[in-house]
Short mmCIF file of C-alpha atoms and ligand atoms in Angstrom, two decimals:
data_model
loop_
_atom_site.label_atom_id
_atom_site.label_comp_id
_atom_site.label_asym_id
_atom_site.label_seq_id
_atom_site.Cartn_x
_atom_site.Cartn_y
_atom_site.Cartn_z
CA UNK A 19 51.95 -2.20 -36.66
CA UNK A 20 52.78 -5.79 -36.22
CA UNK A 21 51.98 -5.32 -32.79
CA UNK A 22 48.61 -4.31 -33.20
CA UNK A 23 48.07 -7.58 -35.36
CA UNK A 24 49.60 -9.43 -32.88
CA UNK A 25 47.12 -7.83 -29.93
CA UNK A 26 44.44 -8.26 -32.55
CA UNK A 27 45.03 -12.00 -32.98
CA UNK A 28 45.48 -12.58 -28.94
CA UNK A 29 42.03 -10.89 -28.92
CA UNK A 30 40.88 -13.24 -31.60
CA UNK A 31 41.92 -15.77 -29.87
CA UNK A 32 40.14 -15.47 -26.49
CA UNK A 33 36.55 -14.65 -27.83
CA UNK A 34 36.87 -17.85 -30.21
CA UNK A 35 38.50 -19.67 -26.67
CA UNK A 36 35.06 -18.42 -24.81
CA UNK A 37 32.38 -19.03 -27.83
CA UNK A 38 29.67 -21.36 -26.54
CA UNK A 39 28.18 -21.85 -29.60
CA UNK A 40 25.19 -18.93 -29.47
CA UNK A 41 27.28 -16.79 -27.12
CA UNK A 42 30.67 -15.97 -25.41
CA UNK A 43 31.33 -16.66 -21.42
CA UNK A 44 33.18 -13.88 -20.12
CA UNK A 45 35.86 -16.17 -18.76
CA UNK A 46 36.10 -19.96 -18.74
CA UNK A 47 35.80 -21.64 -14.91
CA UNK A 48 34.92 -18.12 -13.10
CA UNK A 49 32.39 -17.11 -15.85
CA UNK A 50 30.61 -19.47 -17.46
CA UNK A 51 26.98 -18.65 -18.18
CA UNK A 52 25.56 -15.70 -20.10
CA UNK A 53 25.98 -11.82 -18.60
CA UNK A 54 23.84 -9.15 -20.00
CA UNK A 55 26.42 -6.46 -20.72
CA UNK A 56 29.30 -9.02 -21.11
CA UNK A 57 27.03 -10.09 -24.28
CA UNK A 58 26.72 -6.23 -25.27
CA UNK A 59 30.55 -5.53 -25.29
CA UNK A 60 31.37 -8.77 -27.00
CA UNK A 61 29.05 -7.98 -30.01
CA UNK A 62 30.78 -4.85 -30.28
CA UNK A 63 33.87 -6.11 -30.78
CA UNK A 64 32.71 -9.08 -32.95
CA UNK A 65 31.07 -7.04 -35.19
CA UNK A 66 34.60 -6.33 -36.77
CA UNK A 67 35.02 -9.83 -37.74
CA UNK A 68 32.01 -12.11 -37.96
CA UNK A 69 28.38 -10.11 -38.21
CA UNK A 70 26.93 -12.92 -37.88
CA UNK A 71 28.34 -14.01 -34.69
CA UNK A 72 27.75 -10.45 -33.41
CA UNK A 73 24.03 -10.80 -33.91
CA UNK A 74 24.06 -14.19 -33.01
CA UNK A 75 25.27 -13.06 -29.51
CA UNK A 76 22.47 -9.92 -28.88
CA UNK A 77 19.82 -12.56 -30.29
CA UNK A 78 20.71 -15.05 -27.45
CA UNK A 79 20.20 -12.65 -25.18
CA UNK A 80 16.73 -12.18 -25.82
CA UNK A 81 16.02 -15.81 -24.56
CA UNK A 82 16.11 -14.35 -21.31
CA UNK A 83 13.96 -10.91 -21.67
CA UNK A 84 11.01 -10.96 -19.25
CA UNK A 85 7.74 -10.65 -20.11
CA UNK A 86 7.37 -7.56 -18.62
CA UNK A 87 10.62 -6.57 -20.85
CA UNK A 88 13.38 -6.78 -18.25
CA UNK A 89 16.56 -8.14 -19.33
CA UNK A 90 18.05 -10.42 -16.80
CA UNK A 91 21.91 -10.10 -15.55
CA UNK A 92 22.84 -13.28 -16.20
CA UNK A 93 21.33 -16.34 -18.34
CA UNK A 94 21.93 -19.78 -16.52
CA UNK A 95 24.07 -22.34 -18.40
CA UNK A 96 22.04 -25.47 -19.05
CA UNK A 97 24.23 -28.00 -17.45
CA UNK A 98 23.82 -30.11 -14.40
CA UNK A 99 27.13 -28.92 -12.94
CA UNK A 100 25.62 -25.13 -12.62
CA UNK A 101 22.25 -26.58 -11.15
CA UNK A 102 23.09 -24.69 -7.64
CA UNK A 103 23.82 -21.57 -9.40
CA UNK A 104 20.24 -21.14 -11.04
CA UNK A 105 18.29 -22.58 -8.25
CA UNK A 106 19.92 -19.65 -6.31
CA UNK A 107 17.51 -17.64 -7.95
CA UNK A 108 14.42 -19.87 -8.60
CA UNK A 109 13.16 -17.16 -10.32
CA UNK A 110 9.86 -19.34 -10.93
CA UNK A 111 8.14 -17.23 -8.38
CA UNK A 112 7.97 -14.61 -10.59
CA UNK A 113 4.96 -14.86 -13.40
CA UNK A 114 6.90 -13.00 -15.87
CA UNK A 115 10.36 -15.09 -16.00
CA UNK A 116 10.70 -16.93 -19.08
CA UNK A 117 9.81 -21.02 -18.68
CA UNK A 118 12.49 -22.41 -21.06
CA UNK A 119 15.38 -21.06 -19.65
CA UNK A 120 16.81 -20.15 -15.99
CA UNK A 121 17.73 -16.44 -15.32
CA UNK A 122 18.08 -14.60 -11.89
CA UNK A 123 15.64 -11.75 -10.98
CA UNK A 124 18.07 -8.29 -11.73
CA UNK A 125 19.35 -6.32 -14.41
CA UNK A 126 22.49 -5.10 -15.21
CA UNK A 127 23.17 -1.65 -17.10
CA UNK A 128 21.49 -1.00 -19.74
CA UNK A 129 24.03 -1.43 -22.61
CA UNK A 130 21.76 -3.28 -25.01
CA UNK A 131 20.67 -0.33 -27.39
CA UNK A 132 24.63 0.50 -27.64
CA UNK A 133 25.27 -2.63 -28.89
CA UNK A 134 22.24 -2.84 -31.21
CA UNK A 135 23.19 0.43 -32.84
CA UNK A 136 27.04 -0.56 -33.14
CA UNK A 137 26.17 -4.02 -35.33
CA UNK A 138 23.97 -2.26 -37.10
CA UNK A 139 26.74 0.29 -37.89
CA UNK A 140 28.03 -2.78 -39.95
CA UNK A 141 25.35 -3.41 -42.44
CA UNK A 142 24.09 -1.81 -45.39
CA UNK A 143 20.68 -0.12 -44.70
CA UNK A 144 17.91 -2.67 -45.79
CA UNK A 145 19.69 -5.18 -43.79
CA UNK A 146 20.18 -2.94 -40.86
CA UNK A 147 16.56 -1.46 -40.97
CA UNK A 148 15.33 -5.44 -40.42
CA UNK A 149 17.39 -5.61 -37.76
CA UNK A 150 16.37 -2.42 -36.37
CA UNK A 151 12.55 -3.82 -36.70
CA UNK A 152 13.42 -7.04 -34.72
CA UNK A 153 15.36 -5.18 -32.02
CA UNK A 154 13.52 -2.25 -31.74
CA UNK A 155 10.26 -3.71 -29.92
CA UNK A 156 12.41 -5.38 -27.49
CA UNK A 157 14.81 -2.59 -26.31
CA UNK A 158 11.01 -0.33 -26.17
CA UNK A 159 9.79 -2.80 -24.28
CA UNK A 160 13.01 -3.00 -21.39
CA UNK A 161 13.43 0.32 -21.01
CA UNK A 162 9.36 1.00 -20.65
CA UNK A 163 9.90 -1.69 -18.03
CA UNK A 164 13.22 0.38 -16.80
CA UNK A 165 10.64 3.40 -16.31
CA UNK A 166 7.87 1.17 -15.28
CA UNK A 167 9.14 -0.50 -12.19
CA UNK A 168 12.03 1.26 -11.58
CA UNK A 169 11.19 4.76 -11.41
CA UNK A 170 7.74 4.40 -9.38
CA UNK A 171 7.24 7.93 -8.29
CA UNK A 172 8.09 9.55 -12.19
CA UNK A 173 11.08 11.66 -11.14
CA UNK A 174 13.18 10.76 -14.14
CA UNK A 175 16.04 8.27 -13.07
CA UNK A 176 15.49 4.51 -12.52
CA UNK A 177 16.31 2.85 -8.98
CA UNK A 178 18.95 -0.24 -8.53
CA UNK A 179 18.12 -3.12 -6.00
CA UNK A 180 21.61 -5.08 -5.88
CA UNK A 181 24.96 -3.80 -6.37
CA UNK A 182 25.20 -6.29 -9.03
CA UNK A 183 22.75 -4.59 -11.33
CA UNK A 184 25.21 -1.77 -11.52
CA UNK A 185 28.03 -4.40 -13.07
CA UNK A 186 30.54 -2.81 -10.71
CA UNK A 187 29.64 -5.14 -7.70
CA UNK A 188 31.71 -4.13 -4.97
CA UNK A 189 32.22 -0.18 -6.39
CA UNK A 190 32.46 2.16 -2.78
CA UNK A 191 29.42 4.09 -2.65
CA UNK A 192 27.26 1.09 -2.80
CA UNK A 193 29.60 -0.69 -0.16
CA UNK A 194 30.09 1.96 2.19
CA UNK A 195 25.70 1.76 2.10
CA UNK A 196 26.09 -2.06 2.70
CA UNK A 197 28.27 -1.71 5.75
CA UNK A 198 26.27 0.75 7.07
CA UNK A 199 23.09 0.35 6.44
CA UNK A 200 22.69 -3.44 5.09
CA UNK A 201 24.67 -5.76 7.19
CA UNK A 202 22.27 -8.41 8.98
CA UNK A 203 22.92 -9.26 12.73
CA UNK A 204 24.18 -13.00 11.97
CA UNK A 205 27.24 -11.32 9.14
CA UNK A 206 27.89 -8.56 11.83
CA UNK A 207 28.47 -11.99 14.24
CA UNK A 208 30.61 -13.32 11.36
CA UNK A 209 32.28 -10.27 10.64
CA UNK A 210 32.77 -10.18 14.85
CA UNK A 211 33.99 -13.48 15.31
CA UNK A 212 36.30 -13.70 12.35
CA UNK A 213 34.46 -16.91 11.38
CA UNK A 214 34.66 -15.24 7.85
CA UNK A 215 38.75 -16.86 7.19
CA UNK A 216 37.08 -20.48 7.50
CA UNK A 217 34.11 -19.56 4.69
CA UNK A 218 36.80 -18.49 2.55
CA UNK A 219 38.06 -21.96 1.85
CA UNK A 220 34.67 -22.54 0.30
CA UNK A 221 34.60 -19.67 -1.86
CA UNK A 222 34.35 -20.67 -5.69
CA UNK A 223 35.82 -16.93 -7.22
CA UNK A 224 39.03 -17.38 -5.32
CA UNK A 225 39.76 -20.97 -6.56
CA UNK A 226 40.67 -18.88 -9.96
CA UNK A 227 41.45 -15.69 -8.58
CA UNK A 228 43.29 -14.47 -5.73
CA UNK A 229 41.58 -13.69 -2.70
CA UNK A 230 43.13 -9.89 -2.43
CA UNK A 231 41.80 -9.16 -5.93
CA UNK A 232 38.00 -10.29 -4.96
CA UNK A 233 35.11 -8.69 -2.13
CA UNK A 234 36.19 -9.75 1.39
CA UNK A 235 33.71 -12.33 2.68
CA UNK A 236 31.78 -10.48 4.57
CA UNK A 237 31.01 -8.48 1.43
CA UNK A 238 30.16 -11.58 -0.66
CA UNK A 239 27.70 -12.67 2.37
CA UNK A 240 26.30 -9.43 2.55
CA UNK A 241 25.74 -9.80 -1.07
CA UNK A 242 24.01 -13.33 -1.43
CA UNK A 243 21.79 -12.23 1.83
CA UNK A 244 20.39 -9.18 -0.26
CA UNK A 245 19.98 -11.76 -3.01
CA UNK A 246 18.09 -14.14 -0.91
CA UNK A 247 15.97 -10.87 0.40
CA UNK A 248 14.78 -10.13 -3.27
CA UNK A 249 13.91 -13.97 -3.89
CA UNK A 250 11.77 -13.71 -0.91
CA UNK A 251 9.40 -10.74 -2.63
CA UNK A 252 9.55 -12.61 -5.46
CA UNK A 253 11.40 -9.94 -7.61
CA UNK A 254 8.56 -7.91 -7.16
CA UNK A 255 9.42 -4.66 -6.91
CA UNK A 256 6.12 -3.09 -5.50
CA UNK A 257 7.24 -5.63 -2.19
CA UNK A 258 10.45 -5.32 -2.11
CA UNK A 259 9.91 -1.40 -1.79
CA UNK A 260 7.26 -1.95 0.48
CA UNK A 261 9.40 -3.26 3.11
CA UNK A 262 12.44 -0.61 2.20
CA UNK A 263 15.13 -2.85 0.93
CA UNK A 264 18.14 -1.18 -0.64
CA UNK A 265 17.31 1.13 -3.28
CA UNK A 266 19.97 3.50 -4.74
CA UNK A 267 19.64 5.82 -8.49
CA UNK A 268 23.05 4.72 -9.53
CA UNK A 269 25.10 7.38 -11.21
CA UNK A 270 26.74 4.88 -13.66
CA UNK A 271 23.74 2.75 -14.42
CA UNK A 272 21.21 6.16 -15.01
CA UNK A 273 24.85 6.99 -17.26
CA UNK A 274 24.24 4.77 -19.91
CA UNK A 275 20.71 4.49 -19.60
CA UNK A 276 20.29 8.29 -20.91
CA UNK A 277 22.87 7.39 -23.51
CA UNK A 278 20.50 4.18 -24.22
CA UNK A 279 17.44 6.48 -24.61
CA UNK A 280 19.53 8.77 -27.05
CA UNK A 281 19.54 5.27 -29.28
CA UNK A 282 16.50 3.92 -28.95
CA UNK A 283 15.24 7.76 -30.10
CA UNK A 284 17.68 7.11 -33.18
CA UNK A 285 16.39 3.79 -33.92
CA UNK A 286 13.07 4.59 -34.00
CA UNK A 287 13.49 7.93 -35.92
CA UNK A 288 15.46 5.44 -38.61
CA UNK A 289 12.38 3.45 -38.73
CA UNK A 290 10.13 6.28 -38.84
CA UNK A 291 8.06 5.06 -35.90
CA UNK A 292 6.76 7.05 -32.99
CA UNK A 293 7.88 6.43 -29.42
CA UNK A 294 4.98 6.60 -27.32
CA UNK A 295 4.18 10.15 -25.77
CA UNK A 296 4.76 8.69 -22.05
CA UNK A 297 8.00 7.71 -22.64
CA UNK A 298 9.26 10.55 -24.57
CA UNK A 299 8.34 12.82 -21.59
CA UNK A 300 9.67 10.70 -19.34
CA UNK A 301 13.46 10.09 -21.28
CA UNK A 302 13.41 14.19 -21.04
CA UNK A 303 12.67 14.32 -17.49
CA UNK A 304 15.65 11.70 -17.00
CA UNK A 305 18.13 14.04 -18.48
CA UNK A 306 16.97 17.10 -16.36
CA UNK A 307 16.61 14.73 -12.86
CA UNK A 308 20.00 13.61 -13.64
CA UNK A 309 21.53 17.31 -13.15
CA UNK A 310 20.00 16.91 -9.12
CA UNK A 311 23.11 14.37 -9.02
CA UNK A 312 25.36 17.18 -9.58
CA UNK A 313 26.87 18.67 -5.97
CA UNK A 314 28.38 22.17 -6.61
CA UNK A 315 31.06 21.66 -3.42
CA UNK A 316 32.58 18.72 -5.09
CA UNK A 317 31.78 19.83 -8.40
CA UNK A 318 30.93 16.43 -9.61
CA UNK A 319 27.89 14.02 -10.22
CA UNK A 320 27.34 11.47 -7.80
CA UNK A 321 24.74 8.30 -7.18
CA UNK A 322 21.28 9.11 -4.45
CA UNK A 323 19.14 7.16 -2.10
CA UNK A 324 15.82 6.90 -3.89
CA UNK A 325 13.94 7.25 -0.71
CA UNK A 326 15.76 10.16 0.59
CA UNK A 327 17.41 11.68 -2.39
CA UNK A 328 20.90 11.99 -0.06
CA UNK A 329 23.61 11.69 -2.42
CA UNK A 330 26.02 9.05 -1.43
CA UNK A 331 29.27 11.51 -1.76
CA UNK A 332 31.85 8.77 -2.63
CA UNK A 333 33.38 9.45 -6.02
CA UNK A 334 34.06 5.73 -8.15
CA UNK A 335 34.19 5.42 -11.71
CA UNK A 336 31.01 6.22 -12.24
CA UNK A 337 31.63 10.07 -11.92
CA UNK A 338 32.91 10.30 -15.13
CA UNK A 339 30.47 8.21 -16.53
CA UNK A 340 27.97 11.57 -17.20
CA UNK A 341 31.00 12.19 -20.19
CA UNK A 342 28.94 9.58 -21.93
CA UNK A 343 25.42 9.73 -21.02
CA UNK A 344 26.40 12.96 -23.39
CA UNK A 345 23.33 15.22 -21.80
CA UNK A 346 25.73 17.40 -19.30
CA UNK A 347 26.58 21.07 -20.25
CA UNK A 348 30.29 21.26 -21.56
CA UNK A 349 31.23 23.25 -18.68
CA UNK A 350 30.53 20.35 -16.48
CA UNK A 351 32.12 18.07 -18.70
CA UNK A 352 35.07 20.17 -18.41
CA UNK A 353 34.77 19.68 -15.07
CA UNK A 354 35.58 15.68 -15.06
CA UNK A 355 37.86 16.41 -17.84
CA UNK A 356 40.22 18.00 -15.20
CA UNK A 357 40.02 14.73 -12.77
CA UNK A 358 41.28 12.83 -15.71
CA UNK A 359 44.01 14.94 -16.29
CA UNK A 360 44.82 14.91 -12.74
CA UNK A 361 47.41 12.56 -11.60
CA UNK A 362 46.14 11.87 -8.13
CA UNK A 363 42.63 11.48 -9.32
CA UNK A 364 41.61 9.79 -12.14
CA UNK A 365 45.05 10.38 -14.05
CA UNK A 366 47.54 7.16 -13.17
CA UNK A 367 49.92 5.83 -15.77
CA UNK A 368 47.50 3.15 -16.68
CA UNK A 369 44.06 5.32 -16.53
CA UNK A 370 41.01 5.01 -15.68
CA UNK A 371 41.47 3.77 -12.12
CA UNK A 372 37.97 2.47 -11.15
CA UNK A 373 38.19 4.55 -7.72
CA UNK A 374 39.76 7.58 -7.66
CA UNK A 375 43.94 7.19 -6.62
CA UNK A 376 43.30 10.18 -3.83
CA UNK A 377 40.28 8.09 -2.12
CA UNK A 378 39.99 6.33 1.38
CA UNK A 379 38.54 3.08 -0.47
CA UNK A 380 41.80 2.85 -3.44
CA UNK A 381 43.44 -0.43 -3.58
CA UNK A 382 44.61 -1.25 -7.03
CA UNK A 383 44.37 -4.68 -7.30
CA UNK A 384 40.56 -4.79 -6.05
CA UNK A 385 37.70 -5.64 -8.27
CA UNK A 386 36.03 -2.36 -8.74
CA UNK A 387 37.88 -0.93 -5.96
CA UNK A 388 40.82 0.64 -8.09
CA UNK A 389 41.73 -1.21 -10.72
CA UNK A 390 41.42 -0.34 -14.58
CA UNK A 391 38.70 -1.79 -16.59
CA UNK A 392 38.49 -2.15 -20.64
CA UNK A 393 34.92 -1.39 -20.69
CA UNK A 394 35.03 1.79 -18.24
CA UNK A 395 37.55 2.76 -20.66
CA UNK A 396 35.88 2.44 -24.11
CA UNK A 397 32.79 4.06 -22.64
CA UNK A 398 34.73 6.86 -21.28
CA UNK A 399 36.52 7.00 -24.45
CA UNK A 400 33.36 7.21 -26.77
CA UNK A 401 31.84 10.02 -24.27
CA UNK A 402 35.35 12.41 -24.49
CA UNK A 403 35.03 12.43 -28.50
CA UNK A 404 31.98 13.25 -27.98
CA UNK A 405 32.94 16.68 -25.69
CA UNK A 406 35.35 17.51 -28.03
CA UNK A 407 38.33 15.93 -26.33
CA UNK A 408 39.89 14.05 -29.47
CA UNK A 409 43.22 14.11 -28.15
CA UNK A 410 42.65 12.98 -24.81
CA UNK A 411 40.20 9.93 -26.03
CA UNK A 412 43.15 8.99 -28.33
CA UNK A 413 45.41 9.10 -25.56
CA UNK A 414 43.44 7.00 -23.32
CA UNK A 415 43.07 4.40 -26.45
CA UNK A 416 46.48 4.37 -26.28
CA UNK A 417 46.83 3.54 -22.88
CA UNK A 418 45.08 1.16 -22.88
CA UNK A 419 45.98 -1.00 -25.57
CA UNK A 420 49.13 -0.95 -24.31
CA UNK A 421 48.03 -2.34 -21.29
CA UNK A 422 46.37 -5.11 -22.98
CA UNK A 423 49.25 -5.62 -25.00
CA UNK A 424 51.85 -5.48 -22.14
CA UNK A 425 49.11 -7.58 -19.78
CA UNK A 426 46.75 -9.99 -22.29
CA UNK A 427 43.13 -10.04 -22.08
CA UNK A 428 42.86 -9.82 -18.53
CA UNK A 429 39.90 -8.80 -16.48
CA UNK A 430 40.80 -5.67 -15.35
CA UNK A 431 44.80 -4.04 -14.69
CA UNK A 432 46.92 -2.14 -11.73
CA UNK A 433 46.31 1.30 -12.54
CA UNK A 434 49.79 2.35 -11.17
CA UNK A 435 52.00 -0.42 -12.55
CA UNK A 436 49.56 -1.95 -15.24
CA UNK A 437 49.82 -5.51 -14.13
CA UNK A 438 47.09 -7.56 -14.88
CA UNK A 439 44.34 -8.65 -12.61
CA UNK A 440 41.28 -11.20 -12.31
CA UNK A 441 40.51 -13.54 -14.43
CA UNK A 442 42.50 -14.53 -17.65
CA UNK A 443 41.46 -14.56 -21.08
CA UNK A 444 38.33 -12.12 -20.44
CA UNK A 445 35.94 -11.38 -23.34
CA UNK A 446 34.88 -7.87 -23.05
CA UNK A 447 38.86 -7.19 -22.43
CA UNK A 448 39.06 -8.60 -25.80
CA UNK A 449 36.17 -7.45 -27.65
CA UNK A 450 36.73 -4.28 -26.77
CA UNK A 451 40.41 -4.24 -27.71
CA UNK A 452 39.45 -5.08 -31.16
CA UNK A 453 37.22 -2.43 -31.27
CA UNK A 454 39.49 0.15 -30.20
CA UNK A 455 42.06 -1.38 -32.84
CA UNK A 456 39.62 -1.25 -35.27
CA UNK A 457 37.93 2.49 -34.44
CA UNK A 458 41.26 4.02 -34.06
C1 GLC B 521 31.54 -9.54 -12.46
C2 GLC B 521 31.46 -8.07 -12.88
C3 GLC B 521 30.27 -7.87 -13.77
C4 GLC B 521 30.35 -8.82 -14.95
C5 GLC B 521 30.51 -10.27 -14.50
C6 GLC B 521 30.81 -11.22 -15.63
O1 GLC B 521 30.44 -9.89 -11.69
O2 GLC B 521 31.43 -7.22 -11.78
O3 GLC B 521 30.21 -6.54 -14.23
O4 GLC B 521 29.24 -8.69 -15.75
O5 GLC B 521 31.57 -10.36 -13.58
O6 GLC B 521 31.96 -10.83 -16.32
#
């Protein structure tokens, strides 16, 4: 018991650490400016202590909403020293960025109707129905855009542009596309000439963090160069189609967008409003596209090329994600049940590994290349109540607060041995710890 309030405090501590007044930075030095679903997790663990904080957080983020009702991945800090990162972006050639404030040009999963729903679990019901009325427009409004731009052709799921908008940037299926598909001649000369150990001195991530536990170079290259591709449409997704950049229907992001549509059908049944008929259809026609993911040899889901529909077969985290997009048929969730049970799968001592232990791609101290992560966890958690599995979600609540415990508020943890990885004092490490504390 006195360990929980212990854990509890140490969570405490690092979200009041990383408050920046209207929001939290996911970690000070590495992380400093606003994330999307960083802001989305943190309310959700806030919500058990300060309400008002909690909204405060979700309301900051809607500085950054588009016009056309995207939600950015990351608001720009407005400080001189961060001037590089946001001009990066320049996002001003895009008519529908906001003018006050400096954003880049993607998304990031669409966690924002989770988080909505979860304060709102908080208030009493004529407080929560306001909030519903302020939030409700705005979460329409992304995932119309969501349907909008991203799913041009009306099949159902919505199309990623940048590994980044999945929030597990370097996660194998998308990589082993990069390397294969993605890699420009002058980062192949790079890559050739092993010019790639001198760039690393430059590199800002592994001044905090070591360099074993972040993408290799050639990765982070390849990443900025895609970036640098999508400023050059102009975020504009009709052109950046057009001339066939990268374009993957990401199992984890099309995940938690089904789960987003269940909440945003909640919401507006609580407010007694109709969503329009267009996107009704289309949220149904996401949850039946979403079983063409499924590949009966492997018997599990997995992401596909938009243009060609070839599913990239290389299993991450995100195949487990369908537990809580909570539309697949309990025999399938069964199914992924069994590679969490399985030790040389999904099963370590310190679960969920973010690649499976039994893949080519495992390393466990790797970014999203094996190690555990909080928030994988908590949604995985939510989605096996949800099945049925009680016993199993309170199992992996277990495990992982004793990870945090063991480990502190780290970014993510050594699936095998539970060490902690990445940066220190992490916010949705924390947030979420006090929401597991706090749901258990
Ligand atoms: C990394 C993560 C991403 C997260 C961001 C800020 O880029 O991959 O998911 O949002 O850091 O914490």
């Amino acid at each position: 018991m006195s360990g929980n309030s212990d854990l509890l405090d140490q969570a405490k501590a690092v979200l009041d650490m990383n408050d920046r007044g209207h929001y939290t930075q996911p970690a000070h030095g590495l992380y400093p400016h606003q994330w999307l679903w960083d802001s989305c997790f943190v309310a959700i663990g806030l919500r058990h202590l300060d309400i008002e904080r909690a909204k405060a957080e979700l309301l900051s983020l809607l500085r950054g909403q588009w016009s056309n009702g995207m939600f950015p991945n990351i608001i720009f800090r407005d400080d001189p020293q961060y001037r590089a990162d946001r001009n990066v972006w320049r996002t001003w050639v895009n008519p529908y960025a906001p003018a006050d404030v400096m954003t880049t040009g993607i998304t990031q999963p669409p966690v924002f109707a989770e988080a909505v729903v979860q304060v709102g679990a908080k208030m009493a019901w004529p407080e929560r129905r306001l909030w519903y009325r302020l939030m409700y427009p705005k979460i329409l409004a992304y995932h119309q855009w969501l349907y909008q731009d991203r799913d041009p052709h009306k099949e159902g799921l919505v199309l990623q542009i940048h590994p980044w908008e999945t929030g597990l940037d370097n996660t194998p299926p998308w990589m082993s596309e990069m390397h294969e598909h993605q890699l420009p001649l002058w980062i192949r000369i790079i890559e050739k000439t092993h010019l790639n150990s001198v760039i690393n001195l430059f590199r800002r991530d592994t001044r905090s963090v070591p360099i074993d536990q972040r993408f290799s170079t050639i990765e982070a290259l390849a990443l900025f160069d895609m970036q640098r591709r999508l400023r050059r449409k102009a975020y504009n997704i009709n052109k950046i189609l057009d001339h066939s950049l990268f374009a993957i229907e990401d199992l984890a992001f099309n995940s938690m967008f089904i789960r987003a549509n269940s909440h945003l059908r909640d919401i507006a049944k609580s407010l007694r409003e109709d969503l329009p008929d267009d996107l009704e259809t289309m949220m149904t026609k996401t949850e039946k596209t979403f079983e063409e993911l499924w590949d009966q040899y492997s018997g599990q889901y997995y992401s596909r090329d938009f243009i060609t529909h070839r599913l990239l077969k290389t299993p991450s985290i995100a195949t487990l994600l369908p537990l809580y997009a909570g539309s697949i048929s309990q025999e399938r969730a069964d199914q992924l049940v069994n590679m969490l049970e399985n030790d040389h799968v999904f099963g370590p001592a310190y679960p969920v590994p973010s690649v499976p232990l039994d893949s080519f791609w495992f390393q466990p101290k790797l970014y999203w290349q094996g190690p555990s992560w909080v928030n994988m966890n908590w949604l995985i958690i939510d989605g096996l109540k949800r099945y049925g599995f009680d016993d199993h979600a309170k199992a992996l609540t277990e495990s992982t607060l004793e990870m945090v415990a063991e480990g502190g508020c780290f970014e993510y943890f050594d699936p095998l041995t539970g060490e902690p990885a990445g940066a220190a004092n992490f916010s949705w490490t924390a947030a979420l710890t006090i929401d597991l504390l706090k749901s258990k």
